[in-house]
Amino acid sequence: MTDKPIIQVQGLEKSFPTPNEKSSTQVFGDIWFDVHEGEFVCLIGHSGCGKTTMLNILAGLDKPTNGVVLVDRKDVRGPSLDRAVIFQGHALMPWMTAMANIDFAVSSRWPEKSREERRAHCQEFIDLVHLTGAETKKPSQLSGGMRQRVGIARALAIEPRIMLMDEPFSALDALTRGSLQDELVSIVHARKQTSFMITHDIDEAILLADRIVLMTNGPEARVCEIVENTLPKPRSRTNLHMHPNYYPMRNHLIEFLVNRSKNFKEEIASASYDPKKPPVARPMAADTTAALAAPQTIAM
Amino acid sequence: MTTTQPPWAKALALSIIILGVFLLSWHLFVLSKQGPAVKMDPELAELLGPTAKGKSAIPSPADVGKEIWGHITNPFYDAGPNDKGIGIQLAYSIARVLTGFFLAALIAVPLGFLIGMSNVAQRALDPFIQLLKPVSPLAWMPLALYTIKDSETSSIFVIFICSIWPMLINTTFGVANVRREWLNVARTLEVSSWRTAFRVILPAAAPTILTGMRISIGIAWLVIVAAEMLVGGTGIGYFVWNEWNNLSITGVISAIFFIGVVGMLLDLALARAGRLVAYVE
Ligand SMILES: Nc1ncnc2c1ncn2[C@@H]1O[C@H](COP(=O)(O)OP(=O)(O)OP(=O)(O)O)[C@@H](O)[C@H]1O
Ligand SMILES: [Mg+2]
């Protein structure tokens, strides 16, 4: 991770008109944060706080009511091949095979490539997500996990500068989700892929993210805090909970989701809160005894 | 020995039984109507038709079968304007239906595409479509004959006008309801509008468009018979009318049979085409 920000979210606000069209409700507002080169940032918040809306604005599919998103210090005007999106549903074209779905993206990225070059390129990414052998299957013939893999391969295959992911694994069962998370960790780590991901899942955030943006409940959601992941890299699902910092991290995030996300207005009233510089938290084990106690509770 | 039969075999057996029962009751009905033959000059009896010979006015299944077999074995004879083989007549009708249908498709599909892509166009054109759609296509016939002054073109026009609505409405609907997600994928990939139209919108809407086409061809085949009865000259509709004028009920019934068969084949062809573009979400 370098200090160079790729994405800069500055004073972002989104409002939708109320049904009678007289006024409007603000989904979120005054959102400020950055995503740096090679960094993995997760956004956590309750359902309906505007996560998908925010991701759509970052992708350029939607326009903010106020504020700007800068990518490489340039205003986002619309969607771009530099920012690949993995949608909340898998969003594969059901009439195309797995290979054709990926090729649709690859041929959009490099129209000048020959059919053979594209094929080889697609195959590389199909192999990367362990889908070898399923190239000619249609999405309806694939399992939920395989579909999501095609979606990941499609996004990675265009070699984007930034990956934007909207709860890519939320529709999957725990086992499949786990193995896909492991794959994503290794891919992202190997490629130093700059990523921004929305999630509901605390363990997913701890596993994948370098920083976690906490978003309060909507309407009028704000960035409550930015949590730096204190667990060292490389992280893996099997040894994650062994680290002394795991429980402090996890408890901090749960505490936020359970209590602070809804009482945030009182919280800022009592503290000095600057939306441009949301407080940064680094949850860590207080001392070695606490650090040693954590793994033992698991062993039981 | 009992073997379990597949369901289709059972269905086929039942179909054959239903057909048998139908033919038998028809046959018995005709027998019951048969009266004693009145003694008269055979030439006069010939002129007065089958009833005078003591036969029922309704032909028996065997008579109709013989007639149908006659048409099948010799479908393409041509003995003057009022006596052509049923194959020729059907070919005229099919040619008119297909011409009108394809002309309609040529206009309805691109137009439906444009309307479906624009909310404003959809609202603006909706009243016109809603007003014109329920008009019986035959109501256009006098107008067509008056303006076009050619019976052939007029019947094609009537087919055109009746096939256009289902295709237009279904294309508009299909295009307007393409999943937002797929369009967003295309947008994030910076795909051009043309490529989006052909690679995303068209395949996504194709099943709906094909359903519209299937409805259209069904209506067109219904309408052509009536149109040809009005216009005359050639075609299966004219053939039916001609048989009726000759008091040949046998001819009318066998024509009904052929109209049914061709209608079924047209529908089957489009159902097949529909299966080619179908997808499972
Ligand atoms: N087009 C729209 N018009 C009006 N309101 C909208 C629109 N899109 C989203 N909203 C509202 O904005 C809020 C945020 O929606 P969004 O889909 O971003 O939530 P989310 O955080 O992604 O939720 P989830 O975790 O369930 O996916 C919701 O209250 C929703 O009702
Ligand atoms: Mg969402």
Coordinates of C-alpha atoms and ligand atoms in Angstrom, one line a residue:
Chain A
M1 CA 0.0 0.0 0.0
T2 CA 1.3 3.4 -1.0
D3 CA 0.0 6.7 0.2
K4 CA -1.3 7.5 -3.3
P5 CA -5.1 7.7 -3.2
I6 CA -6.9 6.3 -6.3
I7 CA -10.4 6.9 -5.1
Q8 CA -11.3 10.0 -3.2
V9 CA -14.8 10.3 -2.0
Q10 CA -15.5 13.9 -1.1
G11 CA -18.7 15.2 0.6
L12 CA -20.8 12.6 -1.1
E13 CA -24.5 12.9 -0.7
K14 CA -27.4 11.0 -2.2
S15 CA -31.1 11.9 -1.8
F16 CA -34.1 10.4 -3.4
P17 CA -37.4 12.3 -3.9
T18 CA -40.2 11.1 -1.5
P19 CA -43.2 9.6 -3.2
N20 CA -45.1 12.9 -3.3
E21 CA -42.1 14.5 -5.0
K22 CA -42.4 17.5 -2.7
S23 CA -39.3 16.9 -0.6
S24 CA -36.5 14.3 -0.6
T25 CA -35.0 11.9 1.8
Q26 CA -31.3 11.8 2.2
V27 CA -29.9 8.3 2.1
F28 CA -26.4 9.3 3.1
G29 CA -24.5 12.6 3.2
D30 CA -21.2 14.2 3.9
I31 CA -19.2 11.0 3.2
W32 CA -15.5 11.4 3.0
F33 CA -12.9 8.7 2.6
D34 CA -10.1 7.5 0.3
V35 CA -9.0 4.2 -1.2
H36 CA -5.3 3.9 -1.8
E37 CA -3.3 2.1 -4.5
G38 CA -3.2 -1.7 -3.8
E39 CA -5.5 -1.3 -0.8
F40 CA -8.6 -3.4 0.1
V41 CA -11.3 -1.4 1.7
C42 CA -14.5 -2.8 3.0
L43 CA -17.7 -0.9 3.7
I44 CA -19.9 -2.3 6.5
G45 CA -23.4 -1.1 7.3
H46 CA -26.9 -2.3 8.0
S47 CA -29.3 -3.2 5.2
G48 CA -30.8 -0.1 3.6
C49 CA -28.1 2.4 4.7
G50 CA -27.2 3.1 1.1
K51 CA -24.2 0.8 0.4
T52 CA -25.4 -0.3 -3.1
T53 CA -26.3 3.3 -3.9
M54 CA -22.8 4.4 -2.9
L55 CA -21.1 1.6 -5.0
N56 CA -23.2 2.5 -8.0
I57 CA -22.0 6.1 -7.7
L58 CA -18.4 4.9 -7.4
A59 CA -18.9 2.8 -10.5
G60 CA -20.4 5.8 -12.4
L61 CA -23.8 4.1 -12.8
D62 CA -25.5 6.6 -10.6
K63 CA -25.0 10.3 -10.0
P64 CA -24.6 11.8 -6.5
T65 CA -26.9 14.6 -5.3
N66 CA -23.9 16.4 -3.9
G67 CA -20.2 15.9 -3.7
V68 CA -17.7 14.2 -6.0
V69 CA -15.9 11.0 -6.5
L70 CA -12.4 11.4 -7.8
V71 CA -10.5 8.6 -9.5
D72 CA -6.8 9.5 -10.0
R73 CA -7.9 13.1 -9.1
K74 CA -10.3 13.2 -12.0
D75 CA -14.1 13.6 -11.6
V76 CA -16.1 10.4 -12.2
R77 CA -18.4 11.1 -15.1
G78 CA -19.7 7.7 -15.9
P79 CA -18.8 4.0 -15.9
S80 CA -15.3 3.0 -17.0
L81 CA -13.4 -0.2 -17.8
D82 CA -10.9 0.9 -15.2
R83 CA -13.5 0.1 -12.5
A84 CA -14.9 -3.4 -12.7
V85 CA -18.0 -4.2 -10.8
I86 CA -19.2 -7.4 -9.2
F87 CA -22.9 -7.0 -8.6
Q88 CA -25.0 -8.0 -5.7
G89 CA -26.7 -10.6 -7.9
H90 CA -24.3 -12.4 -10.2
A91 CA -25.6 -10.4 -13.3
L92 CA -24.4 -12.9 -15.8
M93 CA -26.1 -13.0 -19.2
P94 CA -28.1 -16.3 -19.0
W95 CA -28.0 -16.9 -22.8
M96 CA -24.2 -16.9 -22.9
T97 CA -21.9 -19.6 -21.7
A98 CA -19.4 -19.0 -18.9
M99 CA -16.7 -18.4 -21.5
A100 CA -18.9 -16.1 -23.6
N101 CA -19.8 -14.0 -20.5
I102 CA -16.1 -13.4 -19.8
D103 CA -15.3 -12.9 -23.5
F104 CA -18.0 -10.2 -23.7
A105 CA -16.0 -8.3 -21.1
V106 CA -12.6 -9.1 -22.7
S107 CA -13.7 -8.1 -26.2
S108 CA -15.1 -4.8 -24.8
R109 CA -11.8 -4.1 -23.2
W110 CA -9.6 -5.1 -26.1
P111 CA -11.6 -5.0 -29.3
E112 CA -8.4 -5.3 -31.3
K113 CA -7.5 -8.7 -29.9
S114 CA -8.0 -11.7 -32.2
R115 CA -10.4 -14.5 -31.3
E116 CA -7.6 -16.8 -30.3
E117 CA -5.9 -14.2 -28.1
R118 CA -9.2 -13.5 -26.3
R119 CA -9.9 -17.2 -25.8
A120 CA -6.5 -17.7 -24.2
H121 CA -7.0 -14.7 -22.0
C122 CA -10.4 -15.9 -20.9
Q123 CA -9.1 -19.4 -20.2
E124 CA -6.4 -17.9 -18.0
F125 CA -9.1 -16.3 -15.8
I126 CA -11.4 -19.3 -15.9
D127 CA -8.5 -21.4 -14.6
L128 CA -7.7 -18.8 -12.0
V129 CA -11.1 -19.1 -10.4
H130 CA -11.0 -22.9 -10.7
L131 CA -13.7 -23.2 -13.3
T132 CA -11.7 -25.3 -15.8
G133 CA -14.2 -27.6 -17.5
A134 CA -17.2 -25.4 -17.1
E135 CA -16.4 -23.1 -20.0
T136 CA -19.3 -24.1 -22.2
K137 CA -21.9 -24.2 -19.4
K138 CA -24.7 -21.6 -19.2
P139 CA -25.2 -19.9 -15.9
S140 CA -28.4 -21.9 -15.3
Q141 CA -26.3 -25.1 -15.4
L142 CA -23.8 -23.7 -12.8
S143 CA -24.1 -23.7 -9.0
G144 CA -24.5 -20.4 -7.1
G145 CA -20.8 -20.5 -6.2
M146 CA -19.7 -21.2 -9.7
R147 CA -21.8 -18.3 -11.1
Q148 CA -20.2 -16.0 -8.6
R149 CA -16.8 -17.3 -9.8
V150 CA -17.7 -16.5 -13.4
G151 CA -18.6 -13.0 -12.2
I152 CA -15.3 -12.6 -10.4
A153 CA -13.4 -13.9 -13.5
R154 CA -15.3 -11.5 -15.7
A155 CA -14.3 -8.6 -13.5
L156 CA -10.7 -9.7 -13.1
A157 CA -10.3 -10.5 -16.8
I158 CA -10.5 -6.9 -17.9
E159 CA -7.6 -6.2 -15.6
P160 CA -9.2 -3.2 -13.9
R161 CA -7.4 -0.7 -11.8
I162 CA -10.1 -1.0 -9.2
M163 CA -12.6 -3.8 -8.3
L164 CA -15.9 -2.7 -6.9
M165 CA -17.8 -5.5 -5.2
D166 CA -21.3 -5.5 -3.8
E167 CA -21.7 -8.3 -1.3
P168 CA -20.4 -10.8 -3.8
F169 CA -20.8 -13.8 -1.5
S170 CA -23.9 -12.9 0.5
A171 CA -26.2 -15.3 -1.4
L172 CA -23.9 -18.3 -0.9
D173 CA -23.8 -20.9 1.8
A174 CA -21.1 -20.7 4.5
L175 CA -18.9 -23.4 3.1
T176 CA -18.8 -22.0 -0.5
R177 CA -18.5 -18.5 0.8
G178 CA -15.4 -19.6 2.8
S179 CA -13.6 -21.2 -0.1
L180 CA -14.4 -18.3 -2.4
Q181 CA -13.1 -15.8 0.2
D182 CA -9.9 -17.8 0.4
E183 CA -9.5 -17.7 -3.4
L184 CA -10.2 -14.0 -3.5
V185 CA -7.6 -13.4 -0.7
S186 CA -4.9 -15.1 -2.7
I187 CA -5.9 -13.5 -6.0
V188 CA -6.1 -10.0 -4.6
H189 CA -2.9 -10.5 -2.7
A190 CA -1.0 -11.8 -5.6
R191 CA -2.2 -9.1 -8.0
K192 CA -2.1 -6.2 -5.4
Q193 CA -5.5 -5.5 -6.7
T194 CA -7.1 -2.3 -5.4
S195 CA -10.5 -3.3 -4.2
F196 CA -13.6 -1.8 -2.6
M197 CA -16.1 -4.2 -1.2
I198 CA -19.4 -4.0 0.5
T199 CA -20.3 -6.6 3.1
H200 CA -22.5 -7.6 5.9
D201 CA -20.1 -10.2 7.2
I202 CA -17.7 -9.1 9.9
D203 CA -15.3 -12.1 9.4
E204 CA -15.2 -11.5 5.7
A205 CA -14.2 -7.9 6.4
I206 CA -11.5 -8.9 8.9
L207 CA -10.1 -11.5 6.5
L208 CA -10.0 -9.3 3.4
A209 CA -9.9 -5.7 4.3
D210 CA -6.9 -3.4 5.1
R211 CA -9.4 -0.8 6.3
I212 CA -13.1 -1.0 7.1
V213 CA -15.4 1.9 6.7
L214 CA -18.3 1.8 9.1
M215 CA -21.5 3.3 7.9
T216 CA -24.3 4.3 10.3
N217 CA -27.9 3.4 9.7
G218 CA -29.9 5.4 7.1
P219 CA -31.6 7.6 6.4
E220 CA -28.9 10.3 6.6
A221 CA -26.2 7.7 7.1
R222 CA -22.6 8.9 7.8
V223 CA -19.2 7.4 8.0
C224 CA -19.0 6.7 11.7
E225 CA -15.4 5.6 11.9
I226 CA -12.6 4.0 9.8
V227 CA -11.2 0.8 11.4
E228 CA -7.7 -0.2 10.4
N229 CA -7.2 -3.9 10.4
T230 CA -4.6 -4.8 13.0
L231 CA -4.2 -8.4 11.9
P232 CA -1.1 -8.9 9.9
K233 CA -1.0 -10.1 6.3
P234 CA -1.2 -12.7 4.9
R235 CA -4.4 -13.7 6.6
S236 CA -6.2 -16.9 6.2
R237 CA -9.5 -18.2 7.4
T238 CA -7.9 -21.0 9.4
N239 CA -5.5 -19.0 11.5
L240 CA -7.4 -15.7 11.6
H241 CA -9.0 -16.3 15.0
M242 CA -5.7 -17.4 16.6
H243 CA -4.3 -13.9 16.5
P244 CA -4.6 -11.9 19.7
N245 CA -6.0 -9.0 17.8
Y246 CA -8.8 -11.0 16.3
Y247 CA -11.3 -10.7 19.2
P248 CA -10.7 -7.0 19.8
M249 CA -11.3 -6.4 16.1
R250 CA -14.4 -8.5 16.0
N251 CA -15.9 -7.1 19.2
H252 CA -15.3 -3.6 18.0
L253 CA -17.2 -4.3 14.7
I254 CA -20.0 -6.1 16.5
E255 CA -20.3 -3.3 19.0
F256 CA -20.6 -0.9 16.1
L257 CA -23.3 -3.0 14.2
V258 CA -25.3 -3.7 17.4
N259 CA -25.2 -0.3 19.2
R260 CA -23.3 2.5 17.7
S261 CA -24.7 2.3 14.1
K262 CA -28.1 3.5 15.4
N263 CA -27.0 5.8 18.3
F264 CA -24.5 7.7 16.1
K265 CA -26.3 11.0 16.3
E266 CA -25.9 11.2 20.1
E267 CA -22.3 10.1 19.7
I268 CA -21.2 13.0 17.5
A269 CA -23.1 15.4 19.7
S270 CA -20.8 14.6 22.5
A271 CA -17.5 14.4 20.7
S272 CA -15.7 16.5 18.2
Y273 CA -16.6 14.8 14.9
D274 CA -15.2 16.0 11.6
P275 CA -16.9 14.3 8.6
K276 CA -13.8 15.1 6.5
K277 CA -11.6 13.1 8.9
P278 CA -13.7 10.4 10.4
P279 CA -12.0 8.9 13.6
V280 CA -9.6 6.1 13.0
A281 CA -9.7 3.0 15.3
R282 CA -7.0 0.4 15.6
P283 CA -8.6 -2.3 17.9
M284 CA -5.8 -4.3 19.5
A285 CA -5.3 -6.7 22.4
A286 CA -4.7 -4.6 25.6
D287 CA -2.0 -6.9 27.0
T288 CA -0.5 -10.3 26.6
T289 CA -2.8 -12.1 29.1
A290 CA -5.9 -11.0 27.1
A291 CA -4.1 -12.0 24.0
L292 CA -3.4 -15.4 25.2
A293 CA -6.9 -15.8 26.6
A294 CA -8.6 -15.4 23.2
P295 CA -7.3 -18.6 21.5
Q296 CA -8.1 -20.7 24.6
T297 CA -11.8 -19.8 24.5
I298 CA -11.9 -21.1 21.0
A299 CA -10.1 -24.3 21.9
M300 CA -12.9 -25.2 24.2
Chain B
M1 CA -47.1 -59.6 -18.9
T2 CA -47.4 -56.1 -17.7
T3 CA -44.8 -53.5 -18.6
T4 CA -45.0 -50.0 -17.4
Q5 CA -45.5 -47.7 -20.4
P6 CA -44.1 -44.3 -20.7
P7 CA -46.6 -41.4 -20.2
W8 CA -46.5 -40.4 -23.8
A9 CA -47.6 -44.0 -24.9
K10 CA -50.6 -43.7 -22.6
A11 CA -51.4 -40.3 -24.0
L12 CA -51.1 -41.5 -27.5
A13 CA -53.3 -44.5 -26.8
L14 CA -55.9 -42.2 -25.3
S15 CA -55.7 -39.9 -28.3
I16 CA -56.4 -42.8 -30.6
I17 CA -59.3 -43.9 -28.5
I18 CA -60.8 -40.4 -28.5
L19 CA -60.4 -40.2 -32.3
G20 CA -62.0 -43.6 -32.7
V21 CA -65.0 -42.7 -30.5
F22 CA -65.4 -39.4 -32.4
L23 CA -65.3 -41.1 -35.8
L24 CA -67.6 -43.9 -34.7
S25 CA -70.3 -41.5 -33.3
W26 CA -70.0 -39.4 -36.4
H27 CA -70.5 -42.5 -38.6
L28 CA -73.5 -43.6 -36.5
F29 CA -75.0 -40.2 -36.6
V30 CA -74.8 -40.1 -40.4
L31 CA -76.3 -43.6 -40.6
S32 CA -79.3 -42.6 -38.5
K33 CA -80.1 -39.6 -40.8
Q34 CA -80.1 -41.8 -43.9
G35 CA -83.6 -42.1 -45.2
P36 CA -85.1 -44.3 -48.0
A37 CA -84.2 -43.4 -51.5
V38 CA -87.0 -41.6 -53.4
K39 CA -87.6 -43.0 -56.8
M40 CA -86.7 -40.4 -59.3
D41 CA -84.7 -39.7 -62.4
P42 CA -81.0 -40.2 -61.6
E43 CA -80.1 -37.0 -63.5
L44 CA -82.5 -35.0 -61.4
A45 CA -81.3 -36.7 -58.2
E46 CA -77.7 -35.7 -59.2
L47 CA -78.8 -32.1 -59.5
L48 CA -80.7 -32.1 -56.2
G49 CA -77.6 -33.3 -54.3
P50 CA -77.0 -36.2 -51.9
T51 CA -80.3 -35.9 -49.9
A52 CA -82.3 -36.8 -52.9
K53 CA -80.4 -40.1 -53.3
G54 CA -81.5 -41.0 -49.7
K55 CA -78.1 -40.1 -48.3
S56 CA -77.6 -37.8 -45.4
A57 CA -76.6 -34.2 -46.1
I58 CA -73.7 -34.7 -43.7
P59 CA -71.0 -36.8 -45.3
S60 CA -69.7 -39.9 -43.5
P61 CA -66.2 -40.1 -42.1
A62 CA -65.4 -42.4 -44.9
D63 CA -66.5 -39.9 -47.6
V64 CA -64.4 -37.2 -46.0
G65 CA -61.4 -39.6 -45.6
K66 CA -61.7 -40.4 -49.3
E67 CA -61.8 -36.7 -50.2
I68 CA -58.8 -35.9 -48.0
W69 CA -56.9 -38.8 -49.5
G70 CA -57.8 -37.5 -53.0
H71 CA -56.4 -34.1 -52.1
I72 CA -53.2 -35.6 -50.6
T73 CA -52.5 -37.8 -53.6
N74 CA -53.2 -35.1 -56.1
P75 CA -52.7 -31.7 -54.5
F76 CA -51.4 -29.6 -57.3
Y77 CA -53.7 -30.1 -60.3
D78 CA -55.0 -27.1 -62.0
A79 CA -58.2 -27.4 -64.0
G80 CA -59.2 -23.7 -64.4
P81 CA -59.9 -20.9 -62.0
N82 CA -62.6 -22.7 -60.0
D83 CA -60.9 -26.1 -59.8
K84 CA -57.4 -26.1 -58.4
G85 CA -55.7 -28.7 -56.2
I86 CA -55.8 -27.9 -52.5
G87 CA -52.0 -27.8 -52.5
I88 CA -52.1 -24.8 -54.8
Q89 CA -54.7 -23.0 -52.8
L90 CA -52.9 -23.6 -49.5
A91 CA -49.6 -22.4 -51.2
Y92 CA -51.4 -19.1 -52.2
S93 CA -52.6 -18.6 -48.6
I94 CA -49.3 -19.5 -47.0
A95 CA -47.5 -17.1 -49.4
R96 CA -49.8 -14.3 -48.5
V97 CA -49.6 -15.0 -44.7
L98 CA -45.8 -15.2 -44.8
T99 CA -45.4 -12.0 -46.9
G100 CA -47.7 -10.0 -44.7
F101 CA -46.1 -11.5 -41.6
F102 CA -42.5 -10.8 -42.6
L103 CA -43.3 -7.2 -43.7
A104 CA -45.0 -6.7 -40.3
A105 CA -42.0 -8.2 -38.5
L106 CA -39.6 -5.9 -40.5
I107 CA -41.4 -2.9 -39.1
A108 CA -42.7 -4.1 -35.7
V109 CA -39.4 -5.4 -34.3
P110 CA -37.2 -2.3 -35.0
L111 CA -40.0 0.0 -34.1
G112 CA -40.8 -1.9 -30.9
F113 CA -37.1 -1.7 -30.1
L114 CA -37.1 2.1 -30.3
I115 CA -40.3 2.5 -28.4
G116 CA -39.1 0.1 -25.7
M117 CA -35.9 2.0 -25.2
S118 CA -37.7 5.3 -24.6
N119 CA -40.2 5.9 -21.8
V120 CA -41.6 8.9 -23.5
A121 CA -42.2 7.1 -26.8
Q122 CA -43.8 4.3 -24.9
R123 CA -46.3 6.7 -23.3
A124 CA -46.8 8.7 -26.5
L125 CA -47.6 5.8 -28.7
D126 CA -49.6 3.7 -26.2
P127 CA -53.0 5.3 -27.0
F128 CA -52.6 4.7 -30.7
I129 CA -51.7 1.1 -30.2
Q130 CA -54.4 0.5 -27.7
L131 CA -57.0 2.1 -30.1
L132 CA -55.8 0.2 -33.3
K133 CA -55.1 -3.1 -31.7
P134 CA -58.7 -4.2 -31.0
V135 CA -59.9 -3.3 -34.6
S136 CA -60.8 -6.5 -36.5
P137 CA -58.3 -6.7 -39.4
L138 CA -61.2 -7.3 -41.8
A139 CA -62.5 -3.8 -41.0
W140 CA -59.4 -2.6 -42.9
M141 CA -60.4 -4.5 -46.0
P142 CA -62.7 -1.9 -47.6
L143 CA -60.1 0.8 -47.0
A144 CA -57.4 -1.4 -48.4
L145 CA -59.4 -2.3 -51.5
Y146 CA -60.3 1.4 -52.0
T147 CA -56.8 2.7 -51.7
I148 CA -54.7 -0.2 -53.1
K149 CA -57.3 -1.3 -55.7
D150 CA -55.7 -4.7 -55.9
S151 CA -57.2 -7.7 -54.1
E152 CA -53.9 -9.6 -53.8
T153 CA -52.1 -6.7 -52.1
S154 CA -55.1 -5.9 -50.0
S155 CA -55.2 -9.3 -48.5
I156 CA -51.5 -9.1 -47.7
F157 CA -52.1 -5.7 -46.2
V158 CA -54.8 -7.1 -44.0
I159 CA -52.4 -9.8 -42.8
F160 CA -49.7 -7.2 -42.2
I161 CA -52.0 -5.0 -40.1
C162 CA -53.2 -7.9 -38.0
S163 CA -49.7 -9.4 -37.4
I164 CA -48.1 -6.1 -36.5
W165 CA -49.8 -5.5 -33.1
P166 CA -48.7 -8.6 -31.1
M167 CA -45.2 -8.3 -32.4
L168 CA -45.0 -4.5 -31.7
I169 CA -46.4 -4.9 -28.2
N170 CA -44.2 -7.8 -27.3
T171 CA -41.1 -6.3 -28.6
T172 CA -41.7 -3.1 -26.8
F173 CA -42.5 -5.0 -23.6
G174 CA -39.5 -7.3 -23.9
V175 CA -37.1 -4.4 -24.6
A176 CA -38.4 -2.2 -21.8
N177 CA -38.1 -5.0 -19.3
V178 CA -34.5 -6.1 -19.9
R179 CA -33.0 -6.5 -16.5
R180 CA -31.3 -3.4 -15.3
E181 CA -28.4 -5.5 -14.1
W182 CA -27.5 -6.7 -17.6
L183 CA -27.6 -3.1 -18.9
N184 CA -25.4 -2.0 -16.1
V185 CA -22.9 -4.7 -16.9
A186 CA -22.8 -3.4 -20.5
R187 CA -22.4 0.2 -19.2
T188 CA -19.5 -0.6 -16.8
L189 CA -17.8 -2.4 -19.8
E190 CA -18.3 0.8 -21.9
V191 CA -20.1 -1.2 -24.6
S192 CA -21.4 0.9 -27.4
S193 CA -25.2 1.3 -27.9
W194 CA -25.2 -0.8 -31.0
R195 CA -23.4 -3.6 -29.4
T196 CA -25.6 -3.4 -26.3
A197 CA -28.7 -3.5 -28.5
F198 CA -27.5 -6.7 -30.4
R199 CA -25.6 -8.5 -27.7
V200 CA -27.7 -7.7 -24.6
I201 CA -31.1 -6.3 -25.4
L202 CA -32.0 -8.4 -28.4
P203 CA -31.1 -11.8 -26.8
A204 CA -32.7 -10.8 -23.6
A205 CA -36.0 -9.8 -25.3
A206 CA -35.9 -12.5 -28.0
P207 CA -38.1 -15.0 -26.1
T208 CA -40.8 -12.3 -25.6
I209 CA -40.5 -11.2 -29.3
L210 CA -40.8 -14.7 -30.5
T211 CA -44.0 -15.2 -28.4
G212 CA -45.4 -12.1 -30.1
M213 CA -44.5 -13.6 -33.5
R214 CA -46.2 -16.8 -32.6
I215 CA -49.4 -15.0 -31.6
S216 CA -49.2 -13.0 -34.8
I217 CA -48.9 -15.9 -37.2
G218 CA -51.8 -17.6 -35.4
I219 CA -54.0 -14.6 -35.9
A220 CA -52.7 -14.1 -39.5
W221 CA -53.8 -17.7 -40.4
L222 CA -57.2 -17.1 -38.8
V223 CA -57.6 -13.9 -40.8
I224 CA -56.4 -15.1 -44.2
V225 CA -59.3 -17.6 -44.6
A226 CA -61.9 -14.8 -44.0
A227 CA -60.0 -12.4 -46.2
E228 CA -59.9 -14.8 -49.1
M229 CA -63.6 -15.5 -48.7
L230 CA -64.2 -11.8 -49.1
V231 CA -61.7 -11.2 -51.9
G232 CA -62.0 -14.5 -53.8
G233 CA -59.9 -15.7 -56.7
T234 CA -57.4 -18.0 -55.0
G235 CA -56.4 -19.3 -51.6
I236 CA -57.8 -21.8 -49.1
G237 CA -60.5 -19.3 -48.0
Y238 CA -61.8 -19.0 -51.5
F239 CA -61.6 -22.8 -51.8
V240 CA -63.9 -23.2 -48.8
W241 CA -66.3 -20.7 -50.2
N242 CA -66.3 -22.4 -53.5
E243 CA -67.0 -25.8 -52.0
W244 CA -69.9 -24.3 -50.0
N245 CA -71.3 -22.8 -53.2
N246 CA -71.0 -26.3 -54.8
L247 CA -72.9 -27.6 -51.7
S248 CA -70.0 -29.9 -51.1
I249 CA -69.9 -30.4 -47.4
T250 CA -67.3 -33.0 -47.8
G251 CA -65.1 -30.5 -49.5
V252 CA -65.7 -28.0 -46.7
I253 CA -64.9 -30.5 -44.0
S254 CA -61.7 -31.6 -45.7
A255 CA -60.6 -28.0 -46.2
I256 CA -61.2 -27.4 -42.4
F257 CA -58.9 -30.3 -41.8
F258 CA -56.1 -28.9 -44.0
I259 CA -56.5 -25.4 -42.5
G260 CA -56.0 -26.9 -39.1
V261 CA -53.0 -28.9 -40.1
V262 CA -51.2 -25.9 -41.7
G263 CA -52.1 -23.7 -38.8
M264 CA -50.6 -26.2 -36.5
L265 CA -47.4 -26.5 -38.5
L266 CA -47.0 -22.7 -38.6
D267 CA -47.4 -22.6 -34.8
L268 CA -45.0 -25.5 -34.4
A269 CA -42.3 -23.8 -36.5
L270 CA -42.4 -20.6 -34.4
A271 CA -42.5 -22.6 -31.2
R272 CA -39.3 -24.3 -32.4
A273 CA -37.7 -20.9 -33.2
G274 CA -38.8 -19.8 -29.8
R275 CA -37.0 -22.7 -28.1
L276 CA -33.8 -21.7 -30.0
V277 CA -33.7 -18.3 -28.3
A278 CA -35.1 -19.3 -24.9
Y279 CA -32.9 -19.1 -21.8
V280 CA -33.2 -20.0 -18.2
E281 CA -32.5 -17.3 -15.7
Ligands
LIG1 N1 -34.1 4.5 -7.1 C1 -34.5 4.7 -5.9 N2 -35.5 5.5 -5.6 C2 -35.8 5.8 -4.3 N3 -35.2 5.3 -3.2 C3 -34.2 4.4 -3.4 C4 -33.7 4.1 -4.8 N4 -32.7 3.3 -4.7 C5 -32.5 3.1 -3.4 N5 -33.3 3.8 -2.6 C6 -33.4 3.8 -1.2 O1 -32.1 4.1 -0.7 C7 -31.8 3.3 0.5 C8 -30.5 2.6 0.3 O2 -30.6 1.5 -0.7 P1 -29.4 0.6 -1.0 O3 -29.9 -0.4 -2.0 O4 -28.3 1.4 -1.4 O5 -29.2 -0.2 0.4 P2 -28.1 -1.2 0.8 O6 -27.3 -0.6 1.9 O7 -27.3 -1.7 -0.4 O8 -28.9 -2.4 1.4 P3 -28.7 -4.0 1.3 O9 -27.6 -4.2 2.3 O10 -30.0 -4.5 1.7 O11 -28.3 -4.3 -0.1 C9 -33.0 2.4 0.7 O12 -33.8 3.0 1.8 C10 -33.8 2.5 -0.6 O13 -35.1 2.4 -0.3
MG2 MG -27.2 -3.5 -1.5

